[in-house]
mmCIF file of C-alpha atoms (C1' of nucleotides) in Angstrom:
data_model
loop_
_atom_site.group_PDB
_atom_site.id
_atom_site.type_symbol
_atom_site.label_atom_id
_atom_site.label_comp_id
_atom_site.label_asym_id
_atom_site.label_seq_id
_atom_site.Cartn_x
_atom_site.Cartn_y
_atom_site.Cartn_z
ATOM 1 C CA MET A 1 -22.295 -11.723 -11.642
ATOM 2 C CA SER A 2 -22.597 -7.940 -12.088
ATOM 3 C CA VAL A 3 -21.387 -5.462 -9.490
ATOM 4 C CA SER A 4 -24.870 -4.487 -8.477
ATOM 5 C CA SER A 5 -25.565 -8.101 -7.847
ATOM 6 C CA HIS A 6 -22.498 -8.113 -5.536
ATOM 7 C CA HIS A 7 -23.820 -5.117 -3.807
ATOM 8 C CA ARG A 8 -27.208 -6.746 -3.071
ATOM 9 C CA GLN A 9 -25.543 -9.924 -1.720
ATOM 10 C CA VAL A 10 -23.098 -8.028 0.364
ATOM 11 C CA GLU A 11 -25.816 -5.715 1.743
ATOM 12 C CA SER A 12 -27.942 -8.700 2.911
ATOM 13 C CA ARG A 13 -25.009 -10.529 4.345
ATOM 14 C CA LEU A 14 -23.989 -7.518 6.359
ATOM 15 C CA ALA A 15 -27.581 -6.901 7.429
ATOM 16 C CA ASP A 16 -27.524 -10.357 9.019
ATOM 17 C CA SER A 17 -24.791 -9.213 11.415
ATOM 18 C CA GLY A 18 -26.397 -5.795 11.970
ATOM 19 C CA VAL A 19 -23.586 -4.093 10.110
ATOM 20 C CA ARG A 20 -24.359 -1.080 7.815
ATOM 21 C CA TYR A 21 -23.464 -1.134 4.212
ATOM 22 C CA THR A 22 -22.097 2.527 3.977
ATOM 23 C CA PRO A 23 -20.709 4.490 0.992
ATOM 24 C CA GLY A 24 -17.202 3.915 1.883
ATOM 25 C CA ARG A 25 -17.746 0.078 2.168
ATOM 26 C CA ARG A 26 -19.609 0.045 -1.179
ATOM 27 C CA ALA A 27 -16.615 1.902 -2.714
ATOM 28 C CA VAL A 28 -14.224 -0.744 -1.566
ATOM 29 C CA VAL A 29 -16.489 -3.546 -2.775
ATOM 30 C CA ASP A 30 -16.711 -1.781 -6.148
ATOM 31 C CA VAL A 31 -12.991 -1.687 -6.462
ATOM 32 C CA LEU A 32 -12.508 -5.367 -5.595
ATOM 33 C CA GLY A 33 -15.433 -6.313 -7.784
ATOM 34 C CA SER A 34 -13.750 -4.920 -10.867
ATOM 35 C CA ALA A 35 -10.241 -5.994 -10.048
ATOM 36 C CA GLU A 36 -8.313 -8.640 -11.933
ATOM 37 C CA GLY A 37 -6.841 -10.194 -8.824
ATOM 38 C CA PRO A 38 -6.368 -9.528 -5.038
ATOM 39 C CA LEU A 39 -5.591 -5.937 -4.062
ATOM 40 C CA GLY A 40 -3.830 -4.464 -0.983
ATOM 41 C CA ALA A 41 -5.109 -1.584 1.224
ATOM 42 C CA ALA A 42 -2.788 0.934 -0.487
ATOM 43 C CA GLU A 43 -3.907 -0.128 -4.062
ATOM 44 C CA ILE A 44 -7.548 0.228 -3.003
ATOM 45 C CA HIS A 45 -6.966 3.569 -1.494
ATOM 46 C CA GLU A 46 -5.074 4.632 -4.555
ATOM 47 C CA ARG A 47 -7.896 3.394 -6.960
ATOM 48 C CA LEU A 48 -10.418 5.452 -4.878
ATOM 49 C CA HIS A 49 -8.212 8.584 -5.389
ATOM 50 C CA GLY A 50 -8.293 9.249 -1.702
ATOM 51 C CA ARG A 51 -11.962 9.270 -1.409
ATOM 52 C CA VAL A 52 -11.718 7.002 1.702
ATOM 53 C CA PRO A 53 -8.859 7.604 3.856
ATOM 54 C CA LEU A 54 -6.381 4.803 4.378
ATOM 55 C CA SER A 55 -7.199 4.082 7.880
ATOM 56 C CA SER A 56 -10.903 3.651 6.892
ATOM 57 C CA VAL A 57 -9.905 1.303 4.049
ATOM 58 C CA TYR A 58 -8.136 -0.829 6.640
ATOM 59 C CA ARG A 59 -11.181 -0.881 8.910
ATOM 60 C CA THR A 60 -13.384 -1.633 6.108
ATOM 61 C CA LEU A 61 -11.243 -4.483 4.939
ATOM 62 C CA ALA A 62 -11.385 -5.817 8.508
ATOM 63 C CA VAL A 63 -15.202 -5.434 8.801
ATOM 64 C CA LEU A 64 -15.761 -7.161 5.363
ATOM 65 C CA GLU A 65 -13.340 -9.894 6.218
ATOM 66 C CA GLU A 66 -14.999 -10.586 9.495
ATOM 67 C CA ALA A 67 -18.412 -10.761 7.737
ATOM 68 C CA GLY A 68 -17.030 -13.305 5.288
ATOM 69 C CA VAL A 69 -17.290 -10.913 2.264
ATOM 70 C CA LEU A 70 -13.623 -10.725 1.648
ATOM 71 C CA ILE A 71 -10.728 -13.225 1.856
ATOM 72 C CA PRO A 72 -7.245 -12.080 2.468
ATOM 73 C CA HIS A 73 -4.372 -13.320 0.217
ATOM 74 C CA PHE A 74 -0.734 -13.382 1.046
ATOM 75 C CA ALA A 75 1.872 -13.567 -1.587
ATOM 76 C CA GLN A 76 4.379 -10.799 -0.927
ATOM 77 C CA LYS A 77 6.475 -9.786 2.077
ATOM 78 C CA GLY A 78 4.525 -7.678 4.540
ATOM 79 C CA LEU A 79 1.463 -7.112 2.240
ATOM 80 C CA THR A 80 -2.010 -8.425 2.630
ATOM 81 C CA ARG A 81 -4.187 -8.307 -0.408
ATOM 82 C CA TYR A 82 -7.974 -8.989 -0.437
ATOM 83 C CA GLU A 83 -10.487 -10.338 -2.844
ATOM 84 C CA LEU A 84 -14.096 -11.153 -2.877
ATOM 85 C CA ALA A 85 -14.959 -14.337 -1.105
ATOM 86 C CA GLU A 86 -15.746 -17.365 -3.249
ATOM 87 C CA TRP A 87 -19.535 -17.277 -2.798
ATOM 88 C CA LEU A 88 -19.364 -13.923 -4.524
ATOM 89 C CA ARG A 89 -16.783 -14.519 -7.119
ATOM 90 C CA GLY A 90 -16.601 -18.238 -7.499
ATOM 91 C CA HIS A 91 -13.892 -20.691 -6.756
ATOM 92 C CA HIS A 92 -10.557 -20.135 -8.463
ATOM 93 C CA HIS A 93 -6.805 -20.404 -8.300
ATOM 94 C CA HIS A 94 -3.946 -18.066 -8.591
ATOM 95 C CA LEU A 95 -1.125 -17.527 -10.968
ATOM 96 C CA VAL A 96 1.649 -15.693 -9.217
ATOM 97 C CA CYS A 97 4.137 -14.005 -11.487
ATOM 98 C CA ILE A 98 7.711 -14.369 -10.352
ATOM 99 C CA GLY A 99 8.576 -11.454 -12.467
ATOM 100 C CA CYS A 100 6.247 -8.593 -11.577
ATOM 101 C CA GLY A 101 4.794 -10.096 -8.369
ATOM 102 C CA GLY A 102 1.356 -9.632 -9.734
ATOM 103 C CA VAL A 103 -1.428 -12.259 -9.071
ATOM 104 C CA GLU A 104 -4.072 -13.404 -11.614
ATOM 105 C CA ASP A 105 -7.162 -15.397 -11.062
ATOM 106 C CA VAL A 106 -7.863 -18.699 -12.991
ATOM 107 C CA THR A 107 -10.958 -20.761 -12.962
ATOM 108 C CA LEU A 108 -10.501 -24.427 -13.693
ATOM 109 C CA PRO A 109 -12.803 -26.254 -16.003
ATOM 110 C CA ASP A 110 -15.000 -28.618 -14.118
ATOM 111 C CA PRO A 111 -13.015 -31.948 -14.859
ATOM 112 C CA LEU A 112 -9.859 -30.326 -13.504
ATOM 113 C CA GLU A 113 -11.425 -28.849 -10.504
ATOM 114 C CA ALA A 114 -13.066 -32.335 -9.761
ATOM 115 C CA GLU A 115 -9.611 -33.789 -9.896
ATOM 116 C CA MET A 116 -8.306 -31.309 -7.522
ATOM 117 C CA ASP A 117 -11.145 -32.061 -5.165
ATOM 118 C CA ARG A 118 -10.210 -35.698 -5.222
ATOM 119 C CA ILE A 119 -6.594 -34.839 -4.351
ATOM 120 C CA VAL A 120 -7.536 -32.671 -1.438
ATOM 121 C CA LYS A 121 -9.840 -35.292 -0.048
ATOM 122 C CA SER A 122 -7.205 -37.960 -0.237
ATOM 123 C CA ILE A 123 -4.765 -35.638 1.598
ATOM 124 C CA GLY A 124 -7.424 -35.150 4.194
ATOM 125 C CA LYS A 125 -7.494 -38.872 4.747
ATOM 126 C CA LEU A 126 -3.673 -39.178 4.796
ATOM 127 C CA THR A 127 -3.333 -36.642 7.655
ATOM 128 C CA GLU A 128 -5.013 -35.476 10.841
ATOM 129 C CA PHE A 129 -6.192 -32.352 9.124
ATOM 130 C CA SER A 130 -9.773 -31.519 8.307
ATOM 131 C CA ALA A 131 -9.579 -29.285 5.159
ATOM 132 C CA THR A 132 -12.238 -26.654 4.642
ATOM 133 C CA SER A 133 -10.824 -25.156 1.430
ATOM 134 C CA HIS A 134 -7.873 -25.188 -0.816
ATOM 135 C CA SER A 135 -6.023 -22.980 -3.311
ATOM 136 C CA LEU A 136 -3.515 -23.865 -5.966
ATOM 137 C CA GLU A 137 -0.789 -21.255 -6.322
ATOM 138 C CA ILE A 138 1.091 -21.625 -9.487
ATOM 139 C CA GLU A 139 4.298 -19.694 -9.856
ATOM 140 C CA GLY A 140 5.782 -18.720 -13.230
ATOM 141 C CA ARG A 141 5.901 -15.805 -15.613
ATOM 142 C CA CYS A 142 2.819 -14.055 -16.907
ATOM 143 C CA ALA A 143 2.494 -13.198 -20.705
ATOM 144 C CA ARG A 144 3.819 -9.724 -20.122
ATOM 145 C CA CYS A 145 6.969 -10.854 -18.135
ATOM 146 C CA ASP A 146 7.713 -13.903 -20.228
ATOM 147 C CA GLY A 147 9.755 -13.241 -23.279
ATOM 148 C CA MET B 1 18.613 -36.146 3.318
ATOM 149 C CA SER B 2 20.467 -35.439 6.685
ATOM 150 C CA VAL B 3 21.226 -32.107 8.122
ATOM 151 C CA SER B 4 24.933 -32.582 7.482
ATOM 152 C CA SER B 5 24.265 -33.282 3.893
ATOM 153 C CA HIS B 6 22.210 -30.065 3.893
ATOM 154 C CA HIS B 7 25.256 -28.122 5.269
ATOM 155 C CA ARG B 8 27.527 -29.583 2.412
ATOM 156 C CA GLN B 9 25.016 -28.665 -0.246
ATOM 157 C CA VAL B 10 24.427 -25.121 1.302
ATOM 158 C CA GLU B 11 28.067 -24.547 1.728
ATOM 159 C CA SER B 12 28.868 -25.233 -1.831
ATOM 160 C CA ARG B 13 25.946 -23.233 -3.153
ATOM 161 C CA LEU B 14 27.143 -20.233 -1.090
ATOM 162 C CA ALA B 15 30.825 -20.680 -2.110
ATOM 163 C CA ASP B 16 29.711 -20.237 -5.696
ATOM 164 C CA SER B 17 28.580 -16.648 -4.890
ATOM 165 C CA GLY B 18 31.587 -16.011 -2.783
ATOM 166 C CA VAL B 19 29.487 -15.972 0.467
ATOM 167 C CA ARG B 20 30.757 -17.366 3.763
ATOM 168 C CA TYR B 21 28.956 -20.112 5.569
ATOM 169 C CA THR B 22 29.359 -18.858 9.092
ATOM 170 C CA PRO B 23 28.293 -20.421 12.382
ATOM 171 C CA GLY B 24 25.229 -18.089 12.607
ATOM 172 C CA ARG B 25 24.072 -19.098 9.106
ATOM 173 C CA ARG B 26 24.658 -22.813 9.909
ATOM 174 C CA ALA B 27 22.575 -22.358 12.976
ATOM 175 C CA VAL B 28 19.678 -20.983 11.017
ATOM 176 C CA VAL B 29 19.876 -23.791 8.392
ATOM 177 C CA ASP B 30 19.897 -26.324 11.271
ATOM 178 C CA VAL B 31 16.779 -24.886 12.695
ATOM 179 C CA LEU B 32 15.046 -24.889 9.369
ATOM 180 C CA GLY B 33 16.386 -28.296 8.392
ATOM 181 C CA SER B 34 14.756 -29.927 11.498
ATOM 182 C CA ALA B 35 11.485 -27.890 11.402
ATOM 183 C CA GLU B 36 8.054 -29.430 10.647
ATOM 184 C CA GLY B 37 7.168 -26.478 8.384
ATOM 185 C CA PRO B 38 8.126 -22.930 7.469
ATOM 186 C CA LEU B 39 9.309 -20.680 10.391
ATOM 187 C CA GLY B 40 9.330 -16.993 10.808
ATOM 188 C CA ALA B 41 12.391 -14.842 11.845
ATOM 189 C CA ALA B 42 11.061 -14.616 15.547
ATOM 190 C CA GLU B 43 10.431 -18.378 15.685
ATOM 191 C CA ILE B 44 13.962 -19.160 14.481
ATOM 192 C CA HIS B 45 15.442 -16.669 16.879
ATOM 193 C CA GLU B 46 13.344 -18.304 19.746
ATOM 194 C CA ARG B 47 14.616 -21.868 18.772
ATOM 195 C CA LEU B 48 18.245 -20.592 18.901
ATOM 196 C CA HIS B 49 17.706 -19.374 22.434
ATOM 197 C CA GLY B 50 19.033 -15.984 21.465
ATOM 198 C CA ARG B 51 22.472 -17.391 20.344
ATOM 199 C CA VAL B 52 21.913 -15.346 17.078
ATOM 200 C CA PRO B 53 20.265 -11.826 17.672
ATOM 201 C CA LEU B 54 17.155 -11.051 15.836
ATOM 202 C CA SER B 55 18.640 -8.666 13.440
ATOM 203 C CA SER B 56 21.291 -11.092 12.352
ATOM 204 C CA VAL B 57 18.564 -13.700 11.793
ATOM 205 C CA TYR B 58 16.809 -11.420 9.465
ATOM 206 C CA ARG B 59 20.019 -10.584 7.674
ATOM 207 C CA THR B 60 20.851 -14.353 7.303
ATOM 208 C CA LEU B 61 17.373 -15.047 5.989
ATOM 209 C CA ALA B 62 17.854 -12.414 3.313
ATOM 210 C CA VAL B 63 21.280 -13.663 2.366
ATOM 211 C CA LEU B 64 20.128 -17.270 2.128
ATOM 212 C CA GLU B 65 16.926 -16.386 0.192
ATOM 213 C CA GLU B 66 19.077 -14.384 -2.234
ATOM 214 C CA ALA B 67 21.416 -17.397 -2.723
ATOM 215 C CA GLY B 68 18.426 -19.669 -3.411
ATOM 216 C CA VAL B 69 18.921 -21.745 -0.242
ATOM 217 C CA LEU B 70 15.586 -20.604 1.391
ATOM 218 C CA ILE B 71 12.098 -19.825 -0.012
ATOM 219 C CA PRO B 72 9.824 -17.359 1.592
ATOM 220 C CA HIS B 73 6.315 -18.445 2.520
ATOM 221 C CA PHE B 74 3.357 -16.265 3.135
ATOM 222 C CA ALA B 75 0.404 -17.391 4.986
ATOM 223 C CA GLN B 76 -0.270 -14.833 7.771
ATOM 224 C CA LYS B 77 -0.790 -11.144 8.133
ATOM 225 C CA GLY B 78 2.509 -9.341 8.107
ATOM 226 C CA LEU B 79 4.657 -12.443 8.829
ATOM 227 C CA THR B 80 7.172 -13.989 6.504
ATOM 228 C CA ARG B 81 8.133 -17.553 7.162
ATOM 229 C CA TYR B 82 11.043 -19.492 5.434
ATOM 230 C CA GLU B 83 11.848 -23.076 4.586
ATOM 231 C CA LEU B 84 14.610 -24.825 2.798
ATOM 232 C CA ALA B 85 14.229 -24.569 -1.026
ATOM 233 C CA GLU B 86 12.927 -27.705 -2.934
ATOM 234 C CA TRP B 87 16.355 -28.693 -4.151
ATOM 235 C CA LEU B 88 17.246 -29.315 -0.413
ATOM 236 C CA ARG B 89 14.050 -30.577 1.041
ATOM 237 C CA GLY B 90 12.099 -31.932 -1.842
ATOM 238 C CA HIS B 91 8.700 -30.959 -3.271
ATOM 239 C CA HIS B 92 5.821 -30.627 -0.923
ATOM 240 C CA HIS B 93 2.568 -28.921 -0.175
ATOM 241 C CA HIS B 94 1.173 -26.959 2.797
ATOM 242 C CA LEU B 95 -1.557 -27.434 5.324
ATOM 243 C CA VAL B 96 -2.532 -24.092 6.764
ATOM 244 C CA CYS B 97 -4.355 -24.158 10.059
ATOM 245 C CA ILE B 98 -7.121 -21.491 10.334
ATOM 246 C CA GLY B 99 -7.148 -22.083 14.015
ATOM 247 C CA CYS B 100 -3.685 -21.396 15.104
ATOM 248 C CA GLY B 101 -2.245 -20.075 11.960
ATOM 249 C CA GLY B 102 0.560 -22.690 11.887
ATOM 250 C CA VAL B 103 1.718 -24.410 8.627
ATOM 251 C CA GLU B 104 2.764 -28.003 8.171
ATOM 252 C CA ASP B 105 4.317 -29.740 5.287
ATOM 253 C CA VAL B 106 2.841 -32.659 3.423
ATOM 254 C CA THR B 107 4.513 -34.666 0.767
ATOM 255 C CA LEU B 108 2.004 -36.368 -1.548
ATOM 256 C CA PRO B 109 2.393 -40.024 -2.479
ATOM 257 C CA ASP B 110 3.596 -40.195 -6.099
ATOM 258 C CA PRO B 111 0.383 -41.054 -7.859
ATOM 259 C CA LEU B 112 -1.240 -37.886 -6.281
ATOM 260 C CA GLU B 113 1.614 -35.784 -7.176
ATOM 261 C CA ALA B 114 1.579 -37.031 -10.622
ATOM 262 C CA GLU B 115 -2.108 -36.013 -10.936
ATOM 263 C CA MET B 116 -1.256 -32.562 -9.580
ATOM 264 C CA ASP B 117 1.419 -32.179 -12.273
ATOM 265 C CA ARG B 118 -1.058 -33.134 -15.005
ATOM 266 C CA ILE B 119 -3.458 -30.513 -13.726
ATOM 267 C CA VAL B 120 -0.710 -27.742 -13.579
ATOM 268 C CA LYS B 121 0.349 -28.689 -17.068
ATOM 269 C CA SER B 122 -3.350 -28.479 -18.339
ATOM 270 C CA ILE B 123 -3.537 -24.989 -16.752
ATOM 271 C CA GLY B 124 -0.487 -23.881 -18.550
ATOM 272 C CA LYS B 125 -2.088 -24.884 -21.894
ATOM 273 C CA LEU B 126 -5.120 -23.003 -20.930
ATOM 274 C CA THR B 127 -3.432 -19.681 -20.172
ATOM 275 C CA GLU B 128 -0.609 -17.489 -21.401
ATOM 276 C CA PHE B 129 1.434 -18.357 -18.294
ATOM 277 C CA SER B 130 4.599 -20.465 -18.248
ATOM 278 C CA ALA B 131 4.518 -22.180 -14.853
ATOM 279 C CA THR B 132 7.804 -22.955 -13.125
ATOM 280 C CA SER B 133 6.463 -24.450 -9.942
ATOM 281 C CA HIS B 134 3.287 -24.906 -7.892
ATOM 282 C CA SER B 135 2.127 -25.313 -4.350
ATOM 283 C CA LEU B 136 -1.176 -26.616 -3.092
ATOM 284 C CA GLU B 137 -2.296 -24.788 -0.029
ATOM 285 C CA ILE B 138 -4.984 -26.512 1.983
ATOM 286 C CA GLU B 139 -6.750 -24.630 4.662
ATOM 287 C CA GLY B 140 -8.474 -26.348 7.508
ATOM 288 C CA ARG B 141 -7.991 -27.207 11.166
ATOM 289 C CA CYS B 142 -4.961 -29.116 12.489
ATOM 290 C CA ALA B 143 -5.421 -32.081 14.921
ATOM 291 C CA ARG B 144 -4.690 -29.784 17.880
ATOM 292 C CA CYS B 145 -7.205 -27.028 16.856
ATOM 293 C CA ASP B 146 -9.767 -29.433 15.660
ATOM 294 C CA GLY B 147 -12.312 -30.657 18.263
ATOM 295 C "C1'" DC C 1 -39.368 15.983 12.301
ATOM 296 C "C1'" DC C 2 -36.459 15.587 16.762
ATOM 297 C "C1'" DT C 3 -33.884 12.891 19.998
ATOM 298 C "C1'" DC C 4 -31.148 9.173 21.626
ATOM 299 C "C1'" DG C 5 -28.102 5.508 21.369
ATOM 300 C "C1'" DA C 6 -25.669 2.859 18.417
ATOM 301 C "C1'" DT C 7 -22.542 2.701 14.587
ATOM 302 C "C1'" DC C 8 -19.298 4.651 11.548
ATOM 303 C "C1'" DT C 9 -15.553 7.888 10.240
ATOM 304 C "C1'" DG C 10 -11.172 10.598 10.066
ATOM 305 C "C1'" DA C 11 -6.795 11.801 11.803
ATOM 306 C "C1'" DG C 12 -3.049 10.694 14.077
ATOM 307 C "C1'" DA C 13 -0.703 7.929 17.447
ATOM 308 C "C1'" DA C 14 0.819 3.342 18.514
ATOM 309 C "C1'" DC C 15 2.521 -1.025 17.253
ATOM 310 C "C1'" DG C 16 4.977 -5.082 15.400
ATOM 311 C "C1'" DA C 17 7.649 -7.018 11.654
ATOM 312 C "C1'" DT C 18 11.401 -5.957 8.993
ATOM 313 C "C1'" DT C 19 15.313 -3.235 7.204
ATOM 314 C "C1'" DC C 20 18.920 -0.131 7.816
ATOM 315 C "C1'" DT C 21 23.118 1.995 9.923
ATOM 316 C "C1'" DC C 22 27.454 1.957 11.734
ATOM 317 C "C1'" DA C 23 30.890 0.817 14.771
ATOM 318 C "C1'" DT C 24 33.107 -3.467 15.916
ATOM 319 C "C1'" DT C 25 34.913 -8.332 14.977
ATOM 320 C "C1'" DA C 26 36.163 -12.255 12.347
ATOM 321 C "C1'" DT C 27 38.151 -14.232 8.236
ATOM 322 C "C1'" DA C 28 40.932 -15.699 4.114
ATOM 323 C "C1'" DG C 29 44.747 -14.638 1.336
ATOM 324 C "C1'" DG C 30 49.150 -12.433 0.669
ATOM 325 C "C1'" DC D 1 51.099 -11.626 11.024
ATOM 326 C "C1'" DC D 2 48.542 -7.764 8.227
ATOM 327 C "C1'" DT D 3 45.326 -6.145 5.553
ATOM 328 C "C1'" DA D 4 41.115 -5.912 2.804
ATOM 329 C "C1'" DT D 5 36.699 -7.787 2.751
ATOM 330 C "C1'" DA D 6 32.776 -9.813 4.698
ATOM 331 C "C1'" DA D 7 29.926 -10.556 8.777
ATOM 332 C "C1'" DT D 8 28.093 -9.193 13.070
ATOM 333 C "C1'" DG D 9 25.353 -6.875 17.120
ATOM 334 C "C1'" DA D 10 22.749 -3.254 18.872
ATOM 335 C "C1'" DG D 11 19.813 0.045 18.219
ATOM 336 C "C1'" DA D 12 17.456 3.477 15.199
ATOM 337 C "C1'" DA D 13 14.472 3.978 11.298
ATOM 338 C "C1'" DT D 14 10.743 2.342 8.158
ATOM 339 C "C1'" DC D 15 6.598 0.451 6.634
ATOM 340 C "C1'" DG D 16 2.357 -1.883 6.680
ATOM 341 C "C1'" DT D 17 -1.343 -2.381 9.826
ATOM 342 C "C1'" DT D 18 -4.042 -1.584 14.051
ATOM 343 C "C1'" DC D 19 -5.736 1.262 17.715
ATOM 344 C "C1'" DT D 20 -7.801 5.446 20.000
ATOM 345 C "C1'" DC D 21 -10.825 8.949 20.511
ATOM 346 C "C1'" DA D 22 -13.542 12.890 19.303
ATOM 347 C "C1'" DG D 23 -16.943 14.035 15.976
ATOM 348 C "C1'" DA D 24 -20.325 12.797 12.278
ATOM 349 C "C1'" DT D 25 -24.244 9.774 10.691
ATOM 350 C "C1'" DC D 26 -27.904 6.819 11.040
ATOM 351 C "C1'" DG D 27 -32.460 4.877 12.103
ATOM 352 C "C1'" DA D 28 -35.826 3.566 15.441
ATOM 353 C "C1'" DG D 29 -39.072 5.497 18.786
ATOM 354 C "C1'" DG D 30 -41.542 9.311 20.428
#
DNA sequence: CCTCGATCTGAGAACGATTCTCATTATAGG
DNA sequence: CCTATAATGAGAATCGTTCTCAGATCGAGG
């Protein structure tokens, strides 16, 4: 799943809604496509060395979220991070480090993910709630902070 | 696990850190103890009918989080909600409604929770990450928003 | 190519949630 | 009681985010 493949997919998804895939928007997708986990607006702005002004980064994130290209992720007070949606990056879960606050992605092996699905389905049956998606957040200490 | 039992436990936990369990703090614990899910500062202030000013609610939340009585929960842009920590309320998961943004708790039946534990343990073995806790976030539509 | 309308952008103002400040009040211990 | 310490209330300050608006860009039709 290369970055240029992301570009093709995003471009066509945006085209469907009559939205342009401009250089600024590409730049944001590039940054997120090569990130190790979700990033916030300020982090993205930083990684672009100011080539895209912060207010435009925010607008771009809103446009891409609206188009279903990005998914917001909340794990810290007052900070929204974004990552590529699952249809671009694949289904995965998060390891949230209680030491440094960072978030890493994990993709489960099929048998484990199948088990997760069964659990989520069971919960749907137990409650008046129609589940569309799920995410397992595991808190702990990453290799760097553990020791 | 009654509310008065919560009060006793919280009081003794706070005493350990030389922190007073004042009426305002009790009121916040009361509200959270009888909530159906995590609440934000404004929601708590609202449910107290202004008996505790908003700035005090914020301070109280910070104090109680610091003491390990409350756990913050993030599921919405720019809004931090809190709930009683697991040692007070028991382990549970969250149903996050993509319609109204609300969050409900679910406690899994033992066999399902046991399965979750196995999954989390397996992930710990797969990665350089020492898990201390986990939470399954299920996104979907609540009974009210579905239809 | 050139024009026109629609879309996008940049800069800064505005906003909402949260935190801070500081003067005042409550509390526990001597 | 008195005093030192902790807690409170009200409003100002802060920070992430959203909005506004004037100007730049684009792409379809002439």
